[in-house]
Amino acid sequence: SIPRGGASAVAGVAATASSKLSQWTSTPTGAFNTALAVLAASTAVLKLYNKVENDGAKKKSGEVEVKKDPKVKSLQIRFLAVFWLLRMADWLQGPYFYQVYASKNFGSATTSAMTWVSRLFLTGFASTALFGPFV
C-alpha cells in the first residue's frame, strides 16, 4: 500500500541527510569543512535577514538614508586595506614560527616536540581570542 501524508518520504529524506552528514563529519577535515559551511551559511542568512528587516523599518518610518562623507569613506578604505594586509601578514608567520618552535629543546620534557609546538600554537590562538577584543 502507498503511505499517506508523506511521513515515509520525510523519514527517507531525514535518513539520507543523516547518512550524508555522518559521512561528511567522519574525518577531522570533513568535520571542519562542514562546520565552516554551516557557520558561513548561517552568517549569510542572518546578514540578509538583518538587511531586509532594517530596510523594511526604514521604509515604514520614512527615514532617509544618510550618505557618508567621501573623505570618511576614503579614510575607512585606506585604514582597512592596511589593517587586513597586516592581519594577513601576521598569519603568514605561522609556518616559520612552527620551524622555530620545533627546533627548540624544551628541557627534559618527556613529550614530543610536536606536542609542545601544538600547545604553544593553541596558547597563542586562545590568548588572541580571549584578550583580543579588550585590547
Short mmCIF file of N, CA, C and O in Angstrom, two decimals:
data_model
loop_
_atom_site.label_atom_id
_atom_site.label_comp_id
_atom_site.label_asym_id
_atom_site.label_seq_id
_atom_site.Cartn_x
_atom_site.Cartn_y
_atom_site.Cartn_z
N SER A 1 0.84 -1.18 0.00
CA SER A 1 0.00 0.00 0.00
C SER A 1 0.88 1.24 0.00
O SER A 1 2.01 1.23 0.47
N ILE A 2 0.33 2.31 -0.50
CA ILE A 2 1.05 3.58 -0.59
C ILE A 2 0.86 4.34 0.72
O ILE A 2 -0.27 4.52 1.18
N PRO A 3 1.97 4.77 1.37
CA PRO A 3 1.83 5.52 2.62
C PRO A 3 1.19 6.88 2.37
O PRO A 3 1.41 7.50 1.35
N ARG A 4 0.37 7.30 3.30
CA ARG A 4 -0.34 8.57 3.17
C ARG A 4 0.32 9.64 4.05
O ARG A 4 0.92 9.34 5.06
N GLY A 5 0.20 10.89 3.63
CA GLY A 5 0.64 12.00 4.44
C GLY A 5 2.12 12.35 4.30
O GLY A 5 2.60 13.29 4.89
N GLY A 6 2.86 11.62 3.53
CA GLY A 6 4.25 11.95 3.29
C GLY A 6 5.19 11.62 4.42
O GLY A 6 6.35 12.01 4.41
N ALA A 7 4.74 10.89 5.43
CA ALA A 7 5.59 10.58 6.57
C ALA A 7 6.78 9.73 6.17
O ALA A 7 7.91 9.95 6.63
N SER A 8 6.57 8.78 5.27
CA SER A 8 7.69 7.93 4.86
C SER A 8 8.69 8.71 4.01
O SER A 8 9.89 8.47 4.06
N ALA A 9 8.18 9.65 3.22
CA ALA A 9 9.09 10.46 2.41
C ALA A 9 9.97 11.33 3.29
O ALA A 9 11.18 11.45 3.06
N VAL A 10 9.38 11.92 4.31
CA VAL A 10 10.14 12.75 5.25
C VAL A 10 11.16 11.90 5.99
O VAL A 10 12.32 12.29 6.17
N ALA A 11 10.77 10.71 6.41
CA ALA A 11 11.69 9.81 7.11
C ALA A 11 12.84 9.39 6.19
O ALA A 11 13.99 9.31 6.62
N GLY A 12 12.54 9.16 4.92
CA GLY A 12 13.59 8.79 3.96
C GLY A 12 14.58 9.92 3.74
O GLY A 12 15.79 9.71 3.69
N VAL A 13 14.07 11.13 3.61
CA VAL A 13 14.95 12.30 3.42
C VAL A 13 15.80 12.51 4.66
O VAL A 13 16.99 12.79 4.58
N ALA A 14 15.19 12.38 5.84
CA ALA A 14 15.94 12.55 7.09
C ALA A 14 17.03 11.50 7.23
O ALA A 14 18.15 11.81 7.65
N ALA A 15 16.73 10.25 6.85
CA ALA A 15 17.73 9.19 6.94
C ALA A 15 18.87 9.45 5.97
O ALA A 15 20.05 9.26 6.30
N THR A 16 18.55 9.89 4.76
CA THR A 16 19.58 10.21 3.77
C THR A 16 20.45 11.36 4.25
O THR A 16 21.68 11.32 4.14
N ALA A 17 19.82 12.42 4.78
CA ALA A 17 20.57 13.58 5.27
C ALA A 17 21.47 13.18 6.43
O ALA A 17 22.63 13.60 6.51
N SER A 18 20.95 12.35 7.33
CA SER A 18 21.74 11.90 8.46
C SER A 18 22.94 11.07 8.01
O SER A 18 24.05 11.21 8.53
N SER A 19 22.72 10.22 7.03
CA SER A 19 23.81 9.40 6.48
C SER A 19 24.89 10.27 5.84
O SER A 19 26.08 10.05 6.06
N LYS A 20 24.46 11.26 5.05
CA LYS A 20 25.43 12.16 4.40
C LYS A 20 26.20 12.97 5.44
O LYS A 20 27.41 13.15 5.33
N LEU A 21 25.50 13.47 6.46
CA LEU A 21 26.17 14.28 7.49
C LEU A 21 27.20 13.46 8.25
O LEU A 21 28.32 13.93 8.48
N SER A 22 26.87 12.22 8.59
CA SER A 22 27.85 11.39 9.30
C SER A 22 29.01 11.03 8.39
O SER A 22 30.15 10.91 8.84
N GLN A 23 28.76 10.91 7.09
CA GLN A 23 29.84 10.64 6.14
C GLN A 23 30.77 11.86 6.03
O GLN A 23 31.98 11.71 6.00
N TRP A 24 30.18 13.07 5.98
CA TRP A 24 30.98 14.28 5.86
C TRP A 24 31.80 14.56 7.11
O TRP A 24 32.89 15.10 7.04
N THR A 25 31.27 14.21 8.27
CA THR A 25 31.95 14.54 9.52
C THR A 25 32.77 13.38 10.08
O THR A 25 33.21 13.43 11.22
N SER A 26 33.00 12.37 9.28
CA SER A 26 33.73 11.20 9.77
C SER A 26 35.23 11.45 9.89
O SER A 26 35.92 10.73 10.60
N THR A 27 35.74 12.48 9.23
CA THR A 27 37.15 12.83 9.34
C THR A 27 37.26 14.23 9.93
O THR A 27 36.32 15.03 9.82
N PRO A 28 38.40 14.57 10.52
CA PRO A 28 38.55 15.94 11.05
C PRO A 28 38.41 17.01 9.96
O PRO A 28 37.81 18.06 10.19
N THR A 29 38.94 16.74 8.78
CA THR A 29 38.83 17.72 7.69
C THR A 29 37.38 17.89 7.29
O THR A 29 36.90 19.01 7.08
N GLY A 30 36.67 16.79 7.18
CA GLY A 30 35.26 16.86 6.82
C GLY A 30 34.45 17.58 7.88
O GLY A 30 33.55 18.37 7.56
N ALA A 31 34.74 17.32 9.14
CA ALA A 31 34.03 18.00 10.23
C ALA A 31 34.30 19.50 10.19
O ALA A 31 33.38 20.31 10.36
N PHE A 32 35.55 19.87 9.95
CA PHE A 32 35.90 21.30 9.87
C PHE A 32 35.18 21.95 8.69
O PHE A 32 34.60 23.03 8.84
N ASN A 33 35.22 21.30 7.53
CA ASN A 33 34.58 21.88 6.35
C ASN A 33 33.07 21.99 6.54
O ASN A 33 32.46 22.98 6.12
N THR A 34 32.46 21.00 7.17
CA THR A 34 31.03 21.05 7.44
C THR A 34 30.70 22.18 8.40
O THR A 34 29.75 22.95 8.18
N ALA A 35 31.47 22.30 9.48
CA ALA A 35 31.23 23.38 10.45
C ALA A 35 31.43 24.75 9.80
O ALA A 35 30.64 25.67 10.03
N LEU A 36 32.46 24.87 8.96
CA LEU A 36 32.70 26.14 8.28
C LEU A 36 31.56 26.48 7.34
O LEU A 36 31.11 27.63 7.29
N ALA A 37 31.06 25.49 6.61
CA ALA A 37 29.95 25.73 5.69
C ALA A 37 28.68 26.14 6.45
O ALA A 37 27.97 27.06 6.04
N VAL A 38 28.41 25.47 7.56
CA VAL A 38 27.23 25.81 8.37
C VAL A 38 27.36 27.22 8.93
O VAL A 38 26.41 28.00 8.90
N LEU A 39 28.53 27.56 9.46
CA LEU A 39 28.73 28.91 10.00
C LEU A 39 28.63 29.98 8.92
O LEU A 39 28.03 31.04 9.14
N ALA A 40 29.22 29.73 7.76
CA ALA A 40 29.16 30.70 6.67
C ALA A 40 27.73 30.89 6.18
O ALA A 40 27.28 32.02 5.96
N ALA A 41 26.99 29.78 6.04
CA ALA A 41 25.61 29.87 5.57
C ALA A 41 24.74 30.59 6.60
O ALA A 41 23.92 31.45 6.24
N SER A 42 24.91 30.27 7.88
CA SER A 42 24.09 30.94 8.90
C SER A 42 24.44 32.42 9.02
O SER A 42 23.55 33.25 9.21
N THR A 43 25.70 32.77 8.84
CA THR A 43 26.09 34.18 8.85
C THR A 43 25.45 34.93 7.69
O THR A 43 24.94 36.03 7.85
N ALA A 44 25.48 34.32 6.50
CA ALA A 44 24.88 34.95 5.33
C ALA A 44 23.38 35.12 5.51
O ALA A 44 22.82 36.18 5.19
N VAL A 45 22.71 34.11 6.04
CA VAL A 45 21.26 34.19 6.25
C VAL A 45 20.94 35.27 7.28
O VAL A 45 20.02 36.08 7.07
N LEU A 46 21.67 35.32 8.38
CA LEU A 46 21.42 36.34 9.39
C LEU A 46 21.69 37.75 8.86
O LEU A 46 20.95 38.69 9.17
N LYS A 47 22.74 37.90 8.08
CA LYS A 47 23.06 39.21 7.50
C LYS A 47 21.97 39.65 6.53
O LYS A 47 21.53 40.80 6.55
N LEU A 48 21.50 38.74 5.71
CA LEU A 48 20.42 39.05 4.76
C LEU A 48 19.13 39.39 5.51
O LEU A 48 18.44 40.35 5.17
N TYR A 49 18.81 38.62 6.54
CA TYR A 49 17.62 38.89 7.35
C TYR A 49 17.71 40.26 8.01
O TYR A 49 16.74 41.02 8.01
N ASN A 50 18.87 40.60 8.55
CA ASN A 50 19.08 41.90 9.18
C ASN A 50 18.89 43.03 8.17
O ASN A 50 18.28 44.05 8.48
N LYS A 51 19.41 42.85 6.97
CA LYS A 51 19.29 43.89 5.94
C LYS A 51 17.83 44.08 5.54
O LYS A 51 17.35 45.21 5.42
N VAL A 52 17.11 42.98 5.37
CA VAL A 52 15.70 43.07 4.99
C VAL A 52 14.90 43.75 6.09
O VAL A 52 14.06 44.61 5.82
N GLU A 53 15.15 43.38 7.34
CA GLU A 53 14.44 43.99 8.46
C GLU A 53 14.73 45.48 8.57
O GLU A 53 13.83 46.29 8.79
N ASN A 54 15.99 45.87 8.41
CA ASN A 54 16.35 47.29 8.51
C ASN A 54 15.76 48.10 7.37
O ASN A 54 15.29 49.22 7.58
N ASP A 55 15.78 47.53 6.15
CA ASP A 55 15.19 48.25 5.02
C ASP A 55 13.69 48.43 5.20
O ASP A 55 13.14 49.49 4.91
N GLY A 56 13.02 47.39 5.72
CA GLY A 56 11.58 47.48 5.97
C GLY A 56 11.26 48.50 7.05
O GLY A 56 10.29 49.27 6.94
N ALA A 57 12.06 48.54 8.10
CA ALA A 57 11.83 49.50 9.18
C ALA A 57 12.06 50.93 8.70
O ALA A 57 11.33 51.85 9.09
N LYS A 58 13.05 51.14 7.85
CA LYS A 58 13.32 52.48 7.32
C LYS A 58 12.19 52.95 6.41
O LYS A 58 11.80 54.11 6.42
N LYS A 59 11.64 52.03 5.61
CA LYS A 59 10.54 52.41 4.72
C LYS A 59 9.30 52.78 5.51
O LYS A 59 8.58 53.71 5.18
N LYS A 60 9.02 52.02 6.58
CA LYS A 60 7.84 52.29 7.39
C LYS A 60 7.95 53.63 8.11
O LYS A 60 6.99 54.37 8.23
N SER A 61 9.12 53.95 8.62
CA SER A 61 9.29 55.18 9.38
C SER A 61 9.59 56.38 8.50
O SER A 61 9.59 57.51 8.97
N GLY A 62 9.85 56.16 7.21
CA GLY A 62 10.13 57.26 6.30
C GLY A 62 11.52 57.85 6.46
O GLY A 62 11.78 58.97 6.04
N GLU A 63 12.42 57.10 7.08
CA GLU A 63 13.80 57.58 7.27
C GLU A 63 14.51 57.70 5.94
O GLU A 63 14.33 56.89 5.04
N VAL A 64 15.32 58.73 5.83
CA VAL A 64 16.16 58.90 4.65
C VAL A 64 17.56 58.43 5.02
O VAL A 64 18.09 58.79 6.07
N GLU A 65 18.15 57.63 4.15
CA GLU A 65 19.49 57.10 4.43
C GLU A 65 20.52 58.22 4.31
O GLU A 65 20.52 58.97 3.34
N VAL A 66 21.36 58.35 5.32
CA VAL A 66 22.38 59.39 5.34
C VAL A 66 23.64 58.84 4.67
O VAL A 66 24.13 57.78 5.03
N LYS A 67 24.14 59.57 3.70
CA LYS A 67 25.35 59.15 2.98
C LYS A 67 26.57 59.60 3.76
O LYS A 67 26.59 60.67 4.36
N LYS A 68 27.60 58.76 3.73
CA LYS A 68 28.86 59.13 4.40
C LYS A 68 29.60 60.15 3.57
O LYS A 68 29.53 60.17 2.34
N ASP A 69 30.35 60.98 4.29
CA ASP A 69 31.21 61.94 3.64
C ASP A 69 32.27 61.18 2.84
O ASP A 69 32.84 60.20 3.34
N PRO A 70 32.56 61.57 1.62
CA PRO A 70 33.57 60.86 0.81
C PRO A 70 34.95 60.80 1.47
O PRO A 70 35.68 59.83 1.30
N LYS A 71 35.29 61.80 2.27
CA LYS A 71 36.58 61.79 2.95
C LYS A 71 36.62 60.70 4.02
O LYS A 71 37.63 60.04 4.21
N VAL A 72 35.51 60.53 4.73
CA VAL A 72 35.42 59.48 5.75
C VAL A 72 35.51 58.11 5.08
O VAL A 72 36.21 57.22 5.55
N LYS A 73 34.78 57.95 3.98
CA LYS A 73 34.80 56.68 3.25
C LYS A 73 36.21 56.37 2.75
O LYS A 73 36.68 55.24 2.85
N SER A 74 36.92 57.36 2.25
CA SER A 74 38.29 57.17 1.77
C SER A 74 39.22 56.76 2.91
O SER A 74 40.05 55.86 2.76
N LEU A 75 39.07 57.40 4.06
CA LEU A 75 39.88 57.05 5.23
C LEU A 75 39.60 55.61 5.67
O LEU A 75 40.53 54.87 5.98
N GLN A 76 38.33 55.23 5.68
CA GLN A 76 37.98 53.87 6.06
C GLN A 76 38.60 52.85 5.11
O GLN A 76 39.14 51.83 5.55
N ILE A 77 38.55 53.10 3.84
CA ILE A 77 39.11 52.17 2.85
C ILE A 77 40.62 52.06 3.02
O ILE A 77 41.17 50.96 3.01
N ARG A 78 41.30 53.18 3.19
CA ARG A 78 42.75 53.14 3.37
C ARG A 78 43.13 52.43 4.66
O ARG A 78 44.06 51.62 4.69
N PHE A 79 42.39 52.71 5.75
CA PHE A 79 42.68 52.06 7.02
C PHE A 79 42.47 50.55 6.92
O PHE A 79 43.30 49.76 7.35
N LEU A 80 41.33 50.14 6.38
CA LEU A 80 41.02 48.72 6.31
C LEU A 80 41.98 47.97 5.39
O LEU A 80 42.31 46.81 5.65
N ALA A 81 42.44 48.61 4.33
CA ALA A 81 43.40 47.95 3.43
C ALA A 81 44.69 47.64 4.19
O ALA A 81 45.20 46.51 4.12
N VAL A 82 45.19 48.60 4.94
CA VAL A 82 46.42 48.38 5.71
C VAL A 82 46.17 47.40 6.84
O VAL A 82 46.98 46.50 7.10
N PHE A 83 45.04 47.53 7.53
CA PHE A 83 44.70 46.64 8.63
C PHE A 83 44.69 45.18 8.18
O PHE A 83 45.31 44.33 8.81
N TRP A 84 43.98 44.89 7.09
CA TRP A 84 43.88 43.50 6.63
C TRP A 84 45.19 43.00 6.04
O TRP A 84 45.50 41.82 6.14
N LEU A 85 45.97 43.89 5.44
CA LEU A 85 47.29 43.49 4.95
C LEU A 85 48.18 43.05 6.11
O LEU A 85 48.83 41.99 6.05
N LEU A 86 48.17 43.81 7.20
CA LEU A 86 48.96 43.43 8.37
C LEU A 86 48.41 42.18 9.03
O LEU A 86 49.17 41.33 9.51
N ARG A 87 47.10 42.04 9.06
CA ARG A 87 46.50 40.86 9.66
C ARG A 87 46.90 39.60 8.89
O ARG A 87 47.25 38.57 9.48
N MET A 88 46.87 39.67 7.58
CA MET A 88 47.26 38.51 6.75
C MET A 88 48.76 38.24 6.86
O MET A 88 49.18 37.09 6.87
N ALA A 89 49.55 39.29 6.95
CA ALA A 89 50.99 39.09 7.11
C ALA A 89 51.31 38.39 8.42
O ALA A 89 52.22 37.56 8.49
N ASP A 90 50.54 38.70 9.45
CA ASP A 90 50.73 38.03 10.74
C ASP A 90 50.46 36.53 10.61
O ASP A 90 51.18 35.72 11.17
N TRP A 91 49.45 36.16 9.84
CA TRP A 91 49.14 34.74 9.65
C TRP A 91 50.22 34.04 8.84
O TRP A 91 50.43 32.84 8.98
N LEU A 92 50.93 34.77 8.00
CA LEU A 92 52.00 34.16 7.20
C LEU A 92 53.19 33.74 8.06
O LEU A 92 54.02 32.96 7.63
N GLN A 93 53.27 34.24 9.28
CA GLN A 93 54.38 33.88 10.16
C GLN A 93 54.26 32.47 10.70
O GLN A 93 55.24 31.88 11.14
N GLY A 94 53.07 31.91 10.70
CA GLY A 94 52.81 30.61 11.31
C GLY A 94 53.78 29.51 10.95
O GLY A 94 54.38 28.88 11.83
N PRO A 95 53.99 29.24 9.66
CA PRO A 95 54.91 28.15 9.31
C PRO A 95 56.34 28.39 9.79
O PRO A 95 57.03 27.46 10.17
N TYR A 96 56.76 29.65 9.82
CA TYR A 96 58.12 29.95 10.26
C TYR A 96 58.26 29.78 11.76
O TYR A 96 59.26 29.28 12.25
N PHE A 97 57.24 30.22 12.51
CA PHE A 97 57.28 30.01 13.95
C PHE A 97 57.23 28.53 14.29
O PHE A 97 57.83 28.09 15.26
N TYR A 98 56.52 27.76 13.49
CA TYR A 98 56.48 26.32 13.73
C TYR A 98 57.88 25.74 13.65
O TYR A 98 58.29 24.95 14.51
N GLN A 99 58.64 26.13 12.64
CA GLN A 99 60.01 25.63 12.50
C GLN A 99 60.88 26.06 13.67
O GLN A 99 61.71 25.30 14.16
N VAL A 100 60.70 27.30 14.12
CA VAL A 100 61.47 27.78 15.27
C VAL A 100 61.13 26.98 16.52
O VAL A 100 62.01 26.50 17.24
N TYR A 101 59.84 26.81 16.78
CA TYR A 101 59.41 26.06 17.96
C TYR A 101 59.86 24.61 17.88
O TYR A 101 60.30 24.03 18.87
N ALA A 102 59.73 23.99 16.71
CA ALA A 102 60.06 22.57 16.56
C ALA A 102 61.56 22.33 16.73
O ALA A 102 61.98 21.25 17.14
N SER A 103 62.38 23.34 16.44
CA SER A 103 63.83 23.16 16.55
C SER A 103 64.33 23.33 17.99
O SER A 103 65.48 23.00 18.28
N LYS A 104 63.49 23.82 18.87
CA LYS A 104 63.90 24.05 20.25
C LYS A 104 63.83 22.78 21.07
O LYS A 104 63.02 21.91 20.83
N ASN A 105 64.71 22.70 22.06
CA ASN A 105 64.70 21.59 23.00
C ASN A 105 64.05 22.11 24.27
O ASN A 105 64.56 23.02 24.92
N PHE A 106 62.93 21.54 24.64
CA PHE A 106 62.17 22.03 25.79
C PHE A 106 62.60 21.32 27.06
O PHE A 106 61.82 20.62 27.70
N GLY A 107 63.83 21.51 27.44
CA GLY A 107 64.34 20.97 28.69
C GLY A 107 64.28 19.45 28.71
O GLY A 107 64.62 18.78 27.75
N SER A 108 63.86 18.92 29.82
CA SER A 108 63.80 17.47 29.97
C SER A 108 62.38 16.97 29.75
O SER A 108 61.91 16.07 30.44
N ALA A 109 61.68 17.58 28.81
CA ALA A 109 60.30 17.20 28.54
C ALA A 109 60.24 15.78 28.00
O ALA A 109 61.04 15.39 27.14
N THR A 110 59.33 15.01 28.53
CA THR A 110 59.18 13.63 28.08
C THR A 110 58.26 13.52 26.87
O THR A 110 58.29 12.53 26.16
N THR A 111 57.45 14.55 26.64
CA THR A 111 56.56 14.52 25.48
C THR A 111 57.30 15.01 24.25
O THR A 111 58.34 15.65 24.34
N SER A 112 56.77 14.73 23.10
CA SER A 112 57.44 15.08 21.85
C SER A 112 57.41 16.58 21.61
O SER A 112 56.63 17.32 22.19
N ALA A 113 58.28 17.02 20.73
CA ALA A 113 58.33 18.44 20.36
C ALA A 113 57.02 18.86 19.69
O ALA A 113 56.57 19.99 19.86
N MET A 114 56.41 17.94 18.97
CA MET A 114 55.15 18.25 18.30
C MET A 114 54.07 18.62 19.32
O MET A 114 53.29 19.53 19.10
N THR A 115 54.04 17.94 20.45
CA THR A 115 53.07 18.25 21.50
C THR A 115 53.31 19.65 22.04
O THR A 115 52.36 20.42 22.24
N TRP A 116 54.57 20.00 22.26
CA TRP A 116 54.88 21.34 22.77
C TRP A 116 54.56 22.41 21.75
O TRP A 116 54.04 23.48 22.11
N VAL A 117 54.87 22.15 20.49
CA VAL A 117 54.54 23.13 19.45
C VAL A 117 53.04 23.32 19.37
O VAL A 117 52.54 24.45 19.27
N SER A 118 52.29 22.23 19.46
CA SER A 118 50.83 22.32 19.43
C SER A 118 50.32 23.14 20.60
O SER A 118 49.42 23.97 20.44
N ARG A 119 50.88 22.93 21.76
CA ARG A 119 50.45 23.69 22.94
C ARG A 119 50.78 25.17 22.80
O ARG A 119 49.98 26.03 23.19
N LEU A 120 51.95 25.47 22.25
CA LEU A 120 52.32 26.88 22.06
C LEU A 120 51.38 27.57 21.08
O LEU A 120 50.92 28.69 21.32
N PHE A 121 51.08 26.92 19.96
CA PHE A 121 50.16 27.49 19.00
C PHE A 121 48.77 27.66 19.60
O PHE A 121 48.13 28.70 19.43
N LEU A 122 48.30 26.65 20.31
CA LEU A 122 46.98 26.72 20.93
C LEU A 122 46.92 27.85 21.95
O LEU A 122 45.93 28.60 22.02
N THR A 123 47.97 28.02 22.73
CA THR A 123 48.02 29.10 23.71
C THR A 123 47.98 30.46 23.01
O THR A 123 47.27 31.37 23.45
N GLY A 124 48.71 30.59 21.92
CA GLY A 124 48.70 31.85 21.16
C GLY A 124 47.34 32.17 20.59
O GLY A 124 46.84 33.30 20.72
N PHE A 125 46.71 31.19 19.98
CA PHE A 125 45.39 31.43 19.39
C PHE A 125 44.35 31.68 20.46
O PHE A 125 43.48 32.54 20.31
N ALA A 126 44.41 30.94 21.57
CA ALA A 126 43.43 31.12 22.64
C ALA A 126 43.58 32.50 23.29
O ALA A 126 42.58 33.16 23.58
N SER A 127 44.82 32.94 23.51
CA SER A 127 45.01 34.25 24.12
C SER A 127 44.54 35.37 23.19
O SER A 127 43.97 36.35 23.63
N THR A 128 44.74 35.19 21.88
CA THR A 128 44.23 36.18 20.92
C THR A 128 42.71 36.23 20.95
O THR A 128 42.11 37.30 20.94
N ALA A 129 42.09 35.06 21.00
CA ALA A 129 40.62 35.01 21.02
C ALA A 129 40.06 35.61 22.31
O ALA A 129 39.04 36.31 22.29
N LEU A 130 40.71 35.33 23.43
CA LEU A 130 40.19 35.82 24.72
C LEU A 130 40.45 37.30 24.96
O LEU A 130 39.58 38.03 25.41
N PHE A 131 41.68 37.74 24.69
CA PHE A 131 42.07 39.08 25.06
C PHE A 131 42.03 40.07 23.91
O PHE A 131 42.08 41.28 24.13
N GLY A 132 41.92 39.59 22.67
CA GLY A 132 41.90 40.47 21.50
C GLY A 132 40.81 41.51 21.53
O GLY A 132 41.06 42.69 21.25
N PRO A 133 39.57 41.15 21.88
CA PRO A 133 38.50 42.16 21.89
C PRO A 133 38.71 43.28 22.92
O PRO A 133 38.16 44.35 22.81
N PHE A 134 39.52 43.02 23.95
CA PHE A 134 39.72 44.01 25.01
C PHE A 134 40.91 44.91 24.78
O PHE A 134 41.09 45.88 25.50
N VAL A 135 41.75 44.56 23.81
CA VAL A 135 42.97 45.35 23.57
C VAL A 135 42.71 46.41 22.54
O VAL A 135 42.06 46.26 21.60
#
